mmCIF file of C-alpha atoms and ligand atoms in Angstrom:
data_model
loop_
_atom_site.group_PDB
_atom_site.id
_atom_site.type_symbol
_atom_site.label_atom_id
_atom_site.label_comp_id
_atom_site.label_asym_id
_atom_site.label_seq_id
_atom_site.Cartn_x
_atom_site.Cartn_y
_atom_site.Cartn_z
ATOM 1 C CA MET A 624 149.756 142.028 107.605
ATOM 2 C CA ALA A 625 149.447 139.069 105.301
ATOM 3 C CA LEU A 626 150.884 138.109 101.942
ATOM 4 C CA ILE A 627 148.162 136.401 99.963
ATOM 5 C CA VAL A 628 148.358 134.827 96.514
ATOM 6 C CA LYS A 629 144.991 134.642 94.779
ATOM 7 C CA LYS A 630 144.425 132.932 91.476
ATOM 8 C CA PHE A 631 141.545 133.730 89.155
ATOM 9 C CA GLY A 632 140.675 131.258 86.425
ATOM 10 C CA GLY A 633 139.530 131.975 82.901
ATOM 11 C CA SER A 634 135.822 131.952 83.722
ATOM 12 C CA SER A 635 136.405 134.513 86.518
ATOM 13 C CA VAL A 636 137.950 136.976 84.077
ATOM 14 C CA GLY A 637 135.853 136.006 81.052
ATOM 15 C CA SER A 638 134.739 139.553 80.163
ATOM 16 C CA THR A 639 135.800 143.123 80.876
ATOM 17 C CA GLU A 640 132.840 143.393 83.229
ATOM 18 C CA LYS A 641 134.012 140.359 85.179
ATOM 19 C CA ILE A 642 137.554 141.718 85.267
ATOM 20 C CA ILE A 643 136.291 144.966 86.783
ATOM 21 C CA ASN A 644 134.295 142.979 89.351
ATOM 22 C CA VAL A 645 137.372 140.980 90.341
ATOM 23 C CA ALA A 646 139.311 144.214 90.829
ATOM 24 C CA LYS A 647 136.490 145.703 92.927
ATOM 25 C CA ARG A 648 136.253 142.620 95.121
ATOM 26 C CA ILE A 649 140.005 142.522 95.736
ATOM 27 C CA ILE A 650 140.065 146.184 96.723
ATOM 28 C CA GLU A 651 137.044 145.727 99.011
ATOM 29 C CA GLU A 652 138.451 142.681 100.802
ATOM 30 C CA LYS A 653 142.019 143.936 101.074
ATOM 31 C CA LYS A 654 142.952 144.793 104.645
ATOM 32 C CA PRO A 655 145.369 147.670 105.234
ATOM 33 C CA GLY A 656 148.911 146.370 104.965
ATOM 34 C CA ASP A 657 147.912 143.208 103.094
ATOM 35 C CA GLN A 658 150.176 142.359 100.207
ATOM 36 C CA ILE A 659 148.265 140.845 97.304
ATOM 37 C CA VAL A 660 149.598 138.873 94.365
ATOM 38 C CA LEU A 661 147.071 137.852 91.723
ATOM 39 C CA VAL A 662 147.734 135.093 89.267
ATOM 40 C CA VAL A 663 145.338 135.064 86.339
ATOM 41 C CA SER A 664 144.428 132.800 83.449
ATOM 42 C CA ALA A 665 143.501 133.789 79.930
ATOM 43 C CA MET A 666 139.996 135.237 79.520
ATOM 44 C CA GLY A 667 137.222 132.652 79.140
ATOM 45 C CA ASP A 668 137.939 130.166 76.378
ATOM 46 C CA THR A 669 140.820 132.160 74.939
ATOM 47 C CA THR A 670 143.318 129.301 75.181
ATOM 48 C CA ASP A 671 140.977 126.939 73.323
ATOM 49 C CA GLU A 672 140.362 129.622 70.717
ATOM 50 C CA LEU A 673 144.080 130.141 70.211
ATOM 51 C CA ILE A 674 144.522 126.396 69.706
ATOM 52 C CA GLU A 675 141.714 126.429 67.126
ATOM 53 C CA LEU A 676 143.406 129.336 65.408
ATOM 54 C CA ALA A 677 146.617 127.326 65.129
ATOM 55 C CA LYS A 678 144.661 124.411 63.690
ATOM 56 C CA GLY A 679 143.701 126.740 60.857
ATOM 57 C CA ILE A 680 147.370 126.653 59.885
ATOM 58 C CA ASN A 681 148.123 122.998 60.600
ATOM 59 C CA ALA A 682 145.804 120.217 61.759
ATOM 60 C CA ASN A 683 148.349 119.075 64.345
ATOM 61 C CA PRO A 684 149.858 122.323 65.606
ATOM 62 C CA TYR A 685 151.237 120.652 68.756
ATOM 63 C CA GLN A 686 154.113 119.293 66.693
ATOM 64 C CA TYR A 687 155.408 122.875 66.795
ATOM 65 C CA THR A 688 155.479 123.097 70.549
ATOM 66 C CA ARG A 689 157.665 126.166 70.862
ATOM 67 C CA GLU A 690 155.412 128.168 68.577
ATOM 68 C CA MET A 691 152.353 126.893 70.476
ATOM 69 C CA ASP A 692 153.882 128.370 73.616
ATOM 70 C CA MET A 693 154.610 131.635 71.838
ATOM 71 C CA LEU A 694 150.933 131.713 70.872
ATOM 72 C CA LEU A 695 149.322 130.485 74.088
ATOM 73 C CA THR A 696 151.234 132.777 76.422
ATOM 74 C CA THR A 697 149.540 135.756 74.761
ATOM 75 C CA GLY A 698 146.212 134.772 76.354
ATOM 76 C CA GLU A 699 147.401 135.442 79.889
ATOM 77 C CA GLN A 700 149.125 138.642 78.819
ATOM 78 C CA VAL A 701 145.809 140.068 77.709
ATOM 79 C CA SER A 702 144.148 139.409 81.053
ATOM 80 C CA ILE A 703 146.964 140.766 83.252
ATOM 81 C CA ALA A 704 147.068 143.983 81.267
ATOM 82 C CA LEU A 705 143.300 144.469 81.462
ATOM 83 C CA LEU A 706 143.032 143.578 85.155
ATOM 84 C CA THR A 707 145.848 145.973 86.008
ATOM 85 C CA MET A 708 144.127 148.724 84.046
ATOM 86 C CA ALA A 709 140.960 147.985 86.023
ATOM 87 C CA PHE A 710 142.842 148.491 89.303
ATOM 88 C CA LYS A 711 144.337 151.745 88.099
ATOM 89 C CA THR A 712 140.948 152.955 86.918
ATOM 90 C CA LEU A 713 139.633 152.262 90.417
ATOM 91 C CA GLY A 714 142.512 154.224 91.953
ATOM 92 C CA GLN A 715 144.524 151.218 93.169
ATOM 93 C CA LYS A 716 148.249 150.933 92.468
ATOM 94 C CA ALA A 717 148.967 147.778 90.498
ATOM 95 C CA ILE A 718 151.421 146.347 88.000
ATOM 96 C CA SER A 719 151.271 143.438 85.552
ATOM 97 C CA LEU A 720 154.170 140.993 85.223
ATOM 98 C CA THR A 721 154.756 138.103 82.805
ATOM 99 C CA GLY A 722 156.223 134.738 83.781
ATOM 100 C CA ALA A 723 159.675 135.910 82.694
ATOM 101 C CA MET A 724 159.424 139.025 84.857
ATOM 102 C CA ILE A 725 158.602 137.054 88.009
ATOM 103 C CA GLY A 726 161.618 134.796 87.516
ATOM 104 C CA MET A 727 159.538 131.701 86.762
ATOM 105 C CA LYS A 728 162.190 129.342 85.383
ATOM 106 C CA THR A 729 161.083 126.180 83.616
ATOM 107 C CA ASN A 730 162.648 123.309 81.730
ATOM 108 C CA SER A 731 162.435 123.362 77.936
ATOM 109 C CA VAL A 732 159.583 120.885 77.467
ATOM 110 C CA HIS A 733 157.334 123.237 75.522
ATOM 111 C CA THR A 734 153.562 123.041 76.238
ATOM 112 C CA LYS A 735 154.240 120.701 79.191
ATOM 113 C CA GLY A 736 156.883 122.668 81.042
ATOM 114 C CA LYS A 737 157.885 122.043 84.629
ATOM 115 C CA ILE A 738 158.966 124.727 87.051
ATOM 116 C CA ILE A 739 162.627 124.475 88.012
ATOM 117 C CA ASP A 740 163.002 127.597 90.122
ATOM 118 C CA ILE A 741 161.308 130.869 90.964
ATOM 119 C CA LYS A 742 163.217 133.990 91.881
ATOM 120 C CA PRO A 743 160.445 136.466 92.602
ATOM 121 C CA SER A 744 162.587 139.445 93.643
ATOM 122 C CA ARG A 745 160.684 141.714 91.256
ATOM 123 C CA VAL A 746 157.381 140.657 92.814
ATOM 124 C CA LYS A 747 158.685 141.507 96.295
ATOM 125 C CA LYS A 748 159.945 144.884 95.118
ATOM 126 C CA GLU A 749 156.625 145.795 93.547
ATOM 127 C CA LEU A 750 154.709 144.689 96.649
ATOM 128 C CA GLU A 751 156.931 146.908 98.798
ATOM 129 C CA ARG A 752 156.087 149.793 96.494
ATOM 130 C CA GLY A 753 152.436 149.287 97.407
ATOM 131 C CA ASN A 754 151.376 147.589 94.199
ATOM 132 C CA ILE A 755 148.942 144.786 93.772
ATOM 133 C CA VAL A 756 151.000 142.496 91.574
ATOM 134 C CA VAL A 757 149.115 140.890 88.690
ATOM 135 C CA VAL A 758 150.960 137.888 87.303
ATOM 136 C CA ALA A 759 150.412 135.889 84.113
ATOM 137 C CA GLY A 760 149.754 132.298 85.078
ATOM 138 C CA PHE A 761 150.561 129.232 82.985
ATOM 139 C CA GLN A 762 153.904 130.588 81.742
ATOM 140 C CA GLY A 763 157.583 130.728 82.496
ATOM 141 C CA THR A 764 160.778 130.839 80.480
ATOM 142 C CA ASP A 765 163.517 128.297 79.921
ATOM 143 C CA GLU A 766 167.265 128.922 80.147
ATOM 144 C CA LYS A 767 167.252 130.438 76.662
ATOM 145 C CA GLY A 768 164.539 132.863 77.703
ATOM 146 C CA ASP A 769 161.955 131.212 75.454
ATOM 147 C CA PRO A 770 158.353 131.088 76.692
ATOM 148 C CA VAL A 771 157.193 127.738 78.071
ATOM 149 C CA THR A 772 153.662 126.917 79.217
ATOM 150 C CA LEU A 773 152.921 124.572 82.095
ATOM 151 C CA GLY A 774 150.223 122.357 80.570
ATOM 152 C CA ARG A 775 146.482 123.030 80.430
ATOM 153 C CA GLY A 776 145.192 124.489 83.661
ATOM 154 C CA GLY A 777 148.752 125.495 84.535
ATOM 155 C CA SER A 778 147.834 128.794 86.185
ATOM 156 C CA ASP A 779 146.961 126.856 89.339
ATOM 157 C CA THR A 780 150.504 125.549 89.402
ATOM 158 C CA SER A 781 151.914 129.035 88.813
ATOM 159 C CA ALA A 782 149.883 130.355 91.741
ATOM 160 C CA VAL A 783 150.757 127.665 94.258
ATOM 161 C CA ALA A 784 154.430 127.629 93.277
ATOM 162 C CA LEU A 785 154.629 131.398 93.551
ATOM 163 C CA ALA A 786 152.904 131.255 96.934
ATOM 164 C CA GLY A 787 155.547 128.742 98.003
ATOM 165 C CA ALA A 788 158.442 130.811 96.693
ATOM 166 C CA LEU A 789 157.098 133.963 98.388
ATOM 167 C CA LYS A 790 156.339 132.041 101.607
ATOM 168 C CA ALA A 791 152.843 133.454 101.355
ATOM 169 C CA ASP A 792 150.414 133.166 104.267
ATOM 170 C CA ALA A 793 147.685 131.764 102.054
ATOM 171 C CA CYS A 794 146.924 130.656 98.535
ATOM 172 C CA GLU A 795 143.376 131.049 97.312
ATOM 173 C CA ILE A 796 142.134 129.590 94.055
ATOM 174 C CA TYR A 797 139.038 131.405 92.810
ATOM 175 C CA THR A 798 136.947 129.533 90.303
ATOM 176 C CA ASP A 799 133.420 129.149 88.939
ATOM 177 C CA VAL A 800 132.512 126.419 91.444
ATOM 178 C CA ASP A 801 132.363 126.999 95.185
ATOM 179 C CA GLY A 802 134.764 124.266 96.205
ATOM 180 C CA VAL A 803 135.798 120.689 95.635
ATOM 181 C CA TYR A 804 132.882 118.305 95.246
ATOM 182 C CA SER A 805 132.695 114.588 95.841
ATOM 183 C CA ALA A 806 132.020 114.318 92.091
ATOM 184 C CA ASP A 807 131.257 116.569 89.146
ATOM 185 C CA PRO A 808 127.763 117.921 89.929
ATOM 186 C CA ARG A 809 127.012 118.180 86.207
ATOM 187 C CA LEU A 810 127.278 114.418 85.985
ATOM 188 C CA ILE A 811 126.199 113.459 89.496
ATOM 189 C CA PRO A 812 123.518 115.771 90.887
ATOM 190 C CA ASP A 813 123.945 114.315 94.407
ATOM 191 C CA ALA A 814 127.585 115.384 94.643
ATOM 192 C CA ARG A 815 128.419 117.251 97.835
ATOM 193 C CA LYS A 816 130.907 119.933 98.693
ATOM 194 C CA MET A 817 133.851 118.856 100.819
ATOM 195 C CA LYS A 818 135.053 121.140 103.606
ATOM 196 C CA GLU A 819 138.482 119.578 103.457
ATOM 197 C CA ILE A 820 140.480 117.139 101.402
ATOM 198 C CA THR A 821 144.121 116.062 101.731
ATOM 199 C CA TYR A 822 146.762 116.889 99.155
ATOM 200 C CA ASP A 823 147.103 113.223 98.250
ATOM 201 C CA GLU A 824 143.390 112.724 97.718
ATOM 202 C CA MET A 825 143.035 115.927 95.724
ATOM 203 C CA LEU A 826 146.033 114.931 93.662
ATOM 204 C CA GLU A 827 144.482 111.611 92.845
ATOM 205 C CA MET A 828 141.075 113.180 92.107
ATOM 206 C CA ALA A 829 142.712 115.690 89.777
ATOM 207 C CA ARG A 830 144.892 113.104 88.084
ATOM 208 C CA LEU A 831 141.825 110.994 87.446
ATOM 209 C CA GLY A 832 139.887 113.780 85.824
ATOM 210 C CA ALA A 833 138.419 116.147 88.433
ATOM 211 C CA GLY A 834 138.856 119.442 86.644
ATOM 212 C CA VAL A 835 138.987 121.786 89.633
ATOM 213 C CA MET A 836 142.749 121.919 90.026
ATOM 214 C CA GLN A 837 145.721 121.065 87.896
ATOM 215 C CA PRO A 838 147.305 118.034 89.602
ATOM 216 C CA ARG A 839 150.768 119.546 89.661
ATOM 217 C CA SER A 840 149.498 122.540 91.591
ATOM 218 C CA VAL A 841 148.421 120.220 94.374
ATOM 219 C CA GLU A 842 151.830 118.539 94.337
ATOM 220 C CA MET A 843 153.332 121.969 94.670
ATOM 221 C CA GLY A 844 151.049 122.749 97.620
ATOM 222 C CA LYS A 845 152.123 119.548 99.317
ATOM 223 C CA TYR A 846 155.786 120.273 98.662
ATOM 224 C CA PHE A 847 155.624 123.758 100.166
ATOM 225 C CA ASN A 848 152.964 122.725 102.698
ATOM 226 C CA ILE A 849 150.769 125.643 101.686
ATOM 227 C CA PRO A 850 147.079 125.132 102.431
ATOM 228 C CA ILE A 851 145.089 125.836 99.279
ATOM 229 C CA HIS A 852 141.635 127.345 99.593
ATOM 230 C CA VAL A 853 139.456 126.566 96.556
ATOM 231 C CA ARG A 854 136.506 128.965 96.488
ATOM 232 C CA SER A 855 134.001 130.772 94.316
ATOM 233 C CA THR A 856 134.718 134.001 92.456
ATOM 234 C CA PHE A 857 131.064 134.889 92.696
ATOM 235 C CA SER A 858 130.426 134.423 96.436
ATOM 236 C CA SER A 859 132.287 135.007 99.698
ATOM 237 C CA LYS A 860 131.294 131.664 101.264
ATOM 238 C CA PRO A 861 134.187 129.451 102.356
ATOM 239 C CA GLY A 862 135.083 126.739 99.874
ATOM 240 C CA THR A 863 137.279 123.667 100.357
ATOM 241 C CA MET A 864 140.648 123.560 102.104
ATOM 242 C CA ILE A 865 143.273 121.298 100.584
ATOM 243 C CA ARG A 866 145.816 120.502 103.269
ATOM 244 C CA GLU A 867 147.933 117.766 104.816
ATOM 245 C CA ALA A 868 145.351 116.308 107.202
ATOM 246 C CA TYR A 869 141.713 116.655 108.201
ATOM 247 C CA THR A 870 140.239 118.160 111.277
ATOM 248 C CA MET A 871 138.140 115.582 113.175
ATOM 249 C CA GLU A 872 134.701 116.064 111.696
ATOM 250 C CA GLU A 873 135.680 115.440 108.104
ATOM 251 C CA LYS A 874 137.078 111.972 108.686
ATOM 252 C CA ASP A 875 133.813 110.109 108.113
ATOM 253 C CA PHE A 876 134.073 109.073 104.495
ATOM 254 C CA LEU A 877 136.152 106.123 103.340
ATOM 255 C CA ILE A 878 135.852 107.454 99.820
ATOM 256 C CA ARG A 879 136.331 111.165 99.253
ATOM 257 C CA GLY A 880 135.216 111.371 95.695
ATOM 258 C CA VAL A 881 134.233 109.901 92.377
ATOM 259 C CA ALA A 882 136.257 111.258 89.461
ATOM 260 C CA HIS A 883 135.715 110.692 85.788
ATOM 261 C CA ASP A 884 137.562 111.361 82.573
ATOM 262 C CA ASP A 885 135.882 111.011 79.206
ATOM 263 C CA LYS A 886 138.813 112.409 77.273
ATOM 264 C CA VAL A 887 140.700 109.164 77.124
ATOM 265 C CA ALA A 888 141.270 106.681 74.342
ATOM 266 C CA LYS A 889 141.953 102.986 74.579
ATOM 267 C CA ILE A 890 144.780 101.623 72.473
ATOM 268 C CA ALA A 891 145.159 97.879 71.936
ATOM 269 C CA ILE A 892 148.189 96.413 70.189
ATOM 270 C CA LEU A 893 147.189 92.904 69.297
ATOM 271 C CA GLY A 894 149.491 89.935 68.898
ATOM 272 C CA VAL A 895 152.881 91.237 69.927
ATOM 273 C CA PRO A 896 155.580 88.738 70.955
ATOM 274 C CA ASN A 897 155.340 87.718 74.597
ATOM 275 C CA ASN A 898 159.051 88.271 75.185
ATOM 276 C CA PRO A 899 161.202 90.318 77.525
ATOM 277 C CA GLY A 900 161.628 93.888 76.296
ATOM 278 C CA VAL A 901 158.384 94.224 74.378
ATOM 279 C CA ALA A 902 156.609 96.371 76.975
ATOM 280 C CA HIS A 903 159.752 98.442 77.237
ATOM 281 C CA THR A 904 159.879 98.993 73.465
ATOM 282 C CA ILE A 905 156.255 100.126 73.361
ATOM 283 C CA PHE A 906 156.245 102.404 76.368
ATOM 284 C CA ALA A 907 159.723 103.847 75.826
ATOM 285 C CA ALA A 908 158.599 105.013 72.372
ATOM 286 C CA LEU A 909 155.751 106.894 74.061
ATOM 287 C CA SER A 910 157.660 108.256 77.036
ATOM 288 C CA ASP A 911 160.402 109.519 74.701
ATOM 289 C CA LYS A 912 157.741 111.872 73.364
ATOM 290 C CA ASN A 913 156.519 112.770 76.870
ATOM 291 C CA ILE A 914 153.251 110.899 76.446
ATOM 292 C CA ALA A 915 151.803 109.629 79.709
ATOM 293 C CA VAL A 916 150.154 106.226 79.640
ATOM 294 C CA ASP A 917 147.543 104.960 82.047
ATOM 295 C CA MET A 918 145.673 101.716 82.777
ATOM 296 C CA ILE A 919 148.091 99.234 81.243
ATOM 297 C CA VAL A 920 146.703 95.734 80.773
ATOM 298 C CA GLN A 921 148.637 92.876 79.247
ATOM 299 C CA SER A 922 146.513 89.885 78.443
ATOM 300 C CA ILE A 923 147.198 86.286 77.538
ATOM 301 C CA ARG A 924 146.122 85.931 73.963
ATOM 302 C CA ASN A 925 147.614 82.739 72.740
ATOM 303 C CA ILE A 926 149.874 80.723 74.991
ATOM 304 C CA GLU A 927 150.944 78.335 72.223
ATOM 305 C CA LYS A 928 152.028 81.079 69.870
ATOM 306 C CA ASN A 929 153.572 83.065 72.692
ATOM 307 C CA VAL A 930 151.934 86.319 71.676
ATOM 308 C CA THR A 931 150.089 88.797 73.828
ATOM 309 C CA ASP A 932 147.865 91.877 73.601
ATOM 310 C CA MET A 933 148.936 95.140 75.157
ATOM 311 C CA VAL A 934 146.145 97.522 76.108
ATOM 312 C CA PHE A 935 146.507 100.993 77.599
ATOM 313 C CA THR A 936 144.871 104.395 77.694
ATOM 314 C CA VAL A 937 146.154 107.859 76.807
ATOM 315 C CA SER A 938 144.495 111.249 76.960
ATOM 316 C CA PHE A 939 142.785 112.638 73.849
ATOM 317 C CA ASP A 940 145.374 115.386 73.571
ATOM 318 C CA ASP A 941 148.079 112.806 73.037
ATOM 319 C CA LEU A 942 146.082 110.631 70.657
ATOM 320 C CA PRO A 943 147.312 111.937 67.269
ATOM 321 C CA GLN A 944 150.949 111.565 68.360
ATOM 322 C CA THR A 945 150.259 108.187 69.983
ATOM 323 C CA ARG A 946 148.645 106.872 66.812
ATOM 324 C CA LYS A 947 151.747 107.673 64.809
ATOM 325 C CA ILE A 948 154.175 106.221 67.318
ATOM 326 C CA ILE A 949 152.176 103.047 67.918
ATOM 327 C CA ASP A 950 151.774 102.326 64.209
ATOM 328 C CA GLU A 951 155.551 102.411 63.877
ATOM 329 C CA VAL A 952 156.122 100.278 66.969
ATOM 330 C CA ALA A 953 153.473 97.774 65.872
ATOM 331 C CA ASP A 954 155.279 97.388 62.545
ATOM 332 C CA LYS A 955 158.582 96.873 64.281
ATOM 333 C CA LEU A 956 157.097 94.216 66.578
ATOM 334 C CA SER A 957 155.094 92.579 63.767
ATOM 335 C CA ALA A 958 151.897 93.054 65.737
ATOM 336 C CA VAL A 959 148.681 91.652 64.253
ATOM 337 C CA ALA A 960 146.673 94.874 64.576
ATOM 338 C CA VAL A 961 146.256 98.157 66.420
ATOM 339 C CA LEU A 962 142.788 99.049 67.668
ATOM 340 C CA ILE A 963 141.941 102.512 68.894
ATOM 341 C CA GLU A 964 138.698 103.104 70.734
ATOM 342 C CA GLU A 965 137.615 106.646 71.589
ATOM 343 C CA ASP A 966 134.205 105.713 72.893
ATOM 344 C CA VAL A 967 135.433 105.013 76.440
ATOM 345 C CA ALA A 968 135.555 106.823 79.772
ATOM 346 C CA LYS A 969 137.395 106.269 82.995
ATOM 347 C CA ILE A 970 135.547 106.310 86.286
ATOM 348 C CA SER A 971 137.452 106.287 89.561
ATOM 349 C CA ILE A 972 136.954 106.363 93.305
ATOM 350 C CA VAL A 973 139.466 108.076 95.559
ATOM 351 C CA GLY A 974 140.034 108.008 99.299
ATOM 352 C CA ALA A 975 142.918 107.508 101.709
ATOM 353 C CA GLY A 976 140.393 105.538 103.786
ATOM 354 C CA MET A 977 140.520 102.609 101.371
ATOM 355 C CA LEU A 978 144.010 101.763 102.669
ATOM 356 C CA GLY A 979 143.442 98.870 105.014
ATOM 357 C CA ASN A 980 139.757 98.551 104.144
ATOM 358 C CA PRO A 981 139.285 95.519 101.925
ATOM 359 C CA GLY A 982 135.999 95.285 100.097
ATOM 360 C CA ILE A 983 135.997 98.786 98.601
ATOM 361 C CA ALA A 984 136.744 97.442 95.102
ATOM 362 C CA THR A 985 134.013 94.837 95.520
ATOM 363 C CA ARG A 986 131.507 97.546 96.366
ATOM 364 C CA MET A 987 132.557 99.543 93.303
ATOM 365 C CA PHE A 988 132.238 96.528 90.991
ATOM 366 C CA GLY A 989 128.885 95.721 92.627
ATOM 367 C CA ALA A 990 127.578 99.198 91.861
ATOM 368 C CA LEU A 991 128.755 98.864 88.245
ATOM 369 C CA SER A 992 127.106 95.498 87.951
ATOM 370 C CA LYS A 993 123.826 96.901 89.297
ATOM 371 C CA ALA A 994 124.067 99.655 86.670
ATOM 372 C CA GLU A 995 124.623 96.897 84.077
ATOM 373 C CA CYS A 996 127.894 98.417 83.112
ATOM 374 C CA ASN A 997 130.695 96.336 81.649
ATOM 375 C CA ILE A 998 134.281 96.966 82.762
ATOM 376 C CA ASP A 999 136.938 97.135 80.015
ATOM 377 C CA ALA A 1000 140.022 97.633 82.160
ATOM 378 C CA ILE A 1001 140.849 98.190 85.815
ATOM 379 C CA SER A 1002 143.740 99.952 87.486
ATOM 380 C CA THR A 1003 144.464 100.763 91.096
ATOM 381 C CA SER A 1004 146.735 102.899 93.233
ATOM 382 C CA GLU A 1005 147.051 102.928 97.010
ATOM 383 C CA ILE A 1006 144.186 105.371 97.307
ATOM 384 C CA SER A 1007 142.167 104.913 94.123
ATOM 385 C CA ILE A 1008 140.474 102.377 91.882
ATOM 386 C CA SER A 1009 139.661 103.136 88.247
ATOM 387 C CA CYS A 1010 137.492 101.301 85.743
ATOM 388 C CA LEU A 1011 137.276 101.897 82.016
ATOM 389 C CA VAL A 1012 133.688 101.799 80.749
ATOM 390 C CA LYS A 1013 131.826 102.647 77.548
ATOM 391 C CA LYS A 1014 131.204 106.375 77.277
ATOM 392 C CA LYS A 1015 127.443 106.005 76.994
ATOM 393 C CA LYS A 1016 127.410 104.167 80.330
ATOM 394 C CA LEU A 1017 129.428 106.819 82.156
ATOM 395 C CA LYS A 1018 126.581 108.750 83.745
ATOM 396 C CA ASP A 1019 124.769 105.672 85.060
ATOM 397 C CA ALA A 1020 128.009 104.168 86.286
ATOM 398 C CA ALA A 1021 129.112 107.320 88.062
ATOM 399 C CA ASN A 1022 125.772 107.840 89.796
ATOM 400 C CA ALA A 1023 125.590 104.217 90.912
ATOM 401 C CA ILE A 1024 129.084 104.343 92.380
ATOM 402 C CA HIS A 1025 128.484 107.683 94.079
ATOM 403 C CA ALA A 1026 125.241 106.438 95.614
ATOM 404 C CA GLU A 1027 127.089 103.386 96.961
ATOM 405 C CA PHE A 1028 129.704 105.418 98.817
ATOM 406 C CA PHE A 1029 127.783 108.601 99.611
ATOM 407 C CA PRO A 1030 124.409 107.451 100.867
ATOM 408 C CA GLU A 1031 121.742 110.107 101.356
ATOM 409 C CA ALA A 1032 122.616 112.165 104.449
HETATM 410 N N1 LIG B 1942 144.771 129.405 80.099
HETATM 411 C C1 LIG B 1942 145.386 128.142 80.358
HETATM 412 C C2 LIG B 1942 144.400 127.022 80.045
HETATM 413 O O1 LIG B 1942 143.269 127.292 79.689
HETATM 414 C C3 LIG B 1942 145.896 128.025 81.756
HETATM 415 C C4 LIG B 1942 144.837 128.043 82.814
HETATM 416 O O2 LIG B 1942 143.684 128.407 82.578
HETATM 417 O O3 LIG B 1942 145.149 127.702 83.959
HETATM 418 O O4 LIG B 1942 144.751 125.885 80.143
HETATM 419 MG MG1 LIG B 1943 141.841 128.291 81.357
#
C-alpha cells in the first residue's frame, strides 16, 4: 500500500475530455490499497484569463492583491469539482477539497503567499473512507481565513508540501513535457532529457527561468526529502527524478542545464550619490513591496563627482510597481535619470559540477563571443552563471552555450 500525491498542471486538465482522461488513467494505474491524493491546477489558461478579466476593471489589478486571490482561487475550484465528478461518473469514490479544507495555512502576503503549516487531517480521513482526494493547488488561507495564492505555478508547491505533510511515499508531477530537459526544447532543439537532477540544481534552473517546476516546490521537496518525479500526462514513460544525489551514471555533466528568462526588465538608475546607504535606500524600497531583484551591478560612473549608476533586473510582473517605486527613490536621491529596458533576456548555466572547476565561465563567455552576442550584466551563484543579453540574441546565445557544454552524443 502506498500513499501517492500526484499533481496535474493546467495543460493536463485543459478540457473536460482531458479531465476524463486523467480520471481514467488514475483509476487504471491505481493498485488495490493505494491511497491517492491529486493536486490540480486551473484548467488550461484559466489563470491568465482571470488576470485579463481583472485588467478590464483596472489596468494594474495586482494593487488589489486580496481581491486577486479571491478571483484566482476560483480557477482551481472549477477543476477539482469537474475532476471529482469525472471520478464519480466512472464509479470511483472521490471528493474535492479546497486549500482551506486541507488545512493549508499561509502567511498573509496575497498573490505571493508562503505556506506556514499544513494540517491535513481531513485529507487523511477522506483517504481512509476510500476516496481519491482531489485538492485545489495554488491556494491556502491565512489566519483570518482569507484566500491566499502561492505565486504563479504554485500548485507544484501545494503538491510537494502536501506530500511532505502526509509523509507520502512519492510525489509525481504530471505535465505536458516528459521530464526536465537540459534546456527549453522550444528554444534549443538539441536539449536532452535528464534522468536525474539534484534539488539544488533544479532549484537554480527553476529560479533562472526553467518553467517546469515552481522553485519553491523544489525547496519544499528538499526540505521534506521527498523525491519528485516529473513526468508526462500523456505517456507512461519515466520522466526525471529530482532528488538529493545522483546515481553513478548521471554524474557525467559539469553543467546540467541552460536556463533562460525573457520576462525580465533591466532598470538603471543613473547618477546616484556614491555614498553609504544608497544601495540600501533603493533596494529596501523594493523589498518593502516584496519585489525580488536580480543581477545587481553598481558601476563607476564618475569618480570625481562621486556618483554611480545602479543597474538591476526585475521580473516583468513586478515592472509596473518597480517603475513607480524607483521614480520616487530616484527623486529622493537626485538621480540623473532612470532607464528601463524591456528588450533583454537572461541566459544561465547551472550545474553543481562547476564548483571547483575553474574555466566554466570562460567557456560560457567564449560561446557568447562566438555567437557575437554582447553581455549587458553578469551574475553568479555557487552553481550558476547568468548573463543578460539583448532579447533578439537569446536564441543564438542559448544554442551556442548549450552546444559548448552538451556536445553531440
Ligand atoms: N493556476 C496557477 C497558475 O497558472 C497555479 C498553477 O498552475 O500551478 O499559475
Ligand atoms: Mg497554471
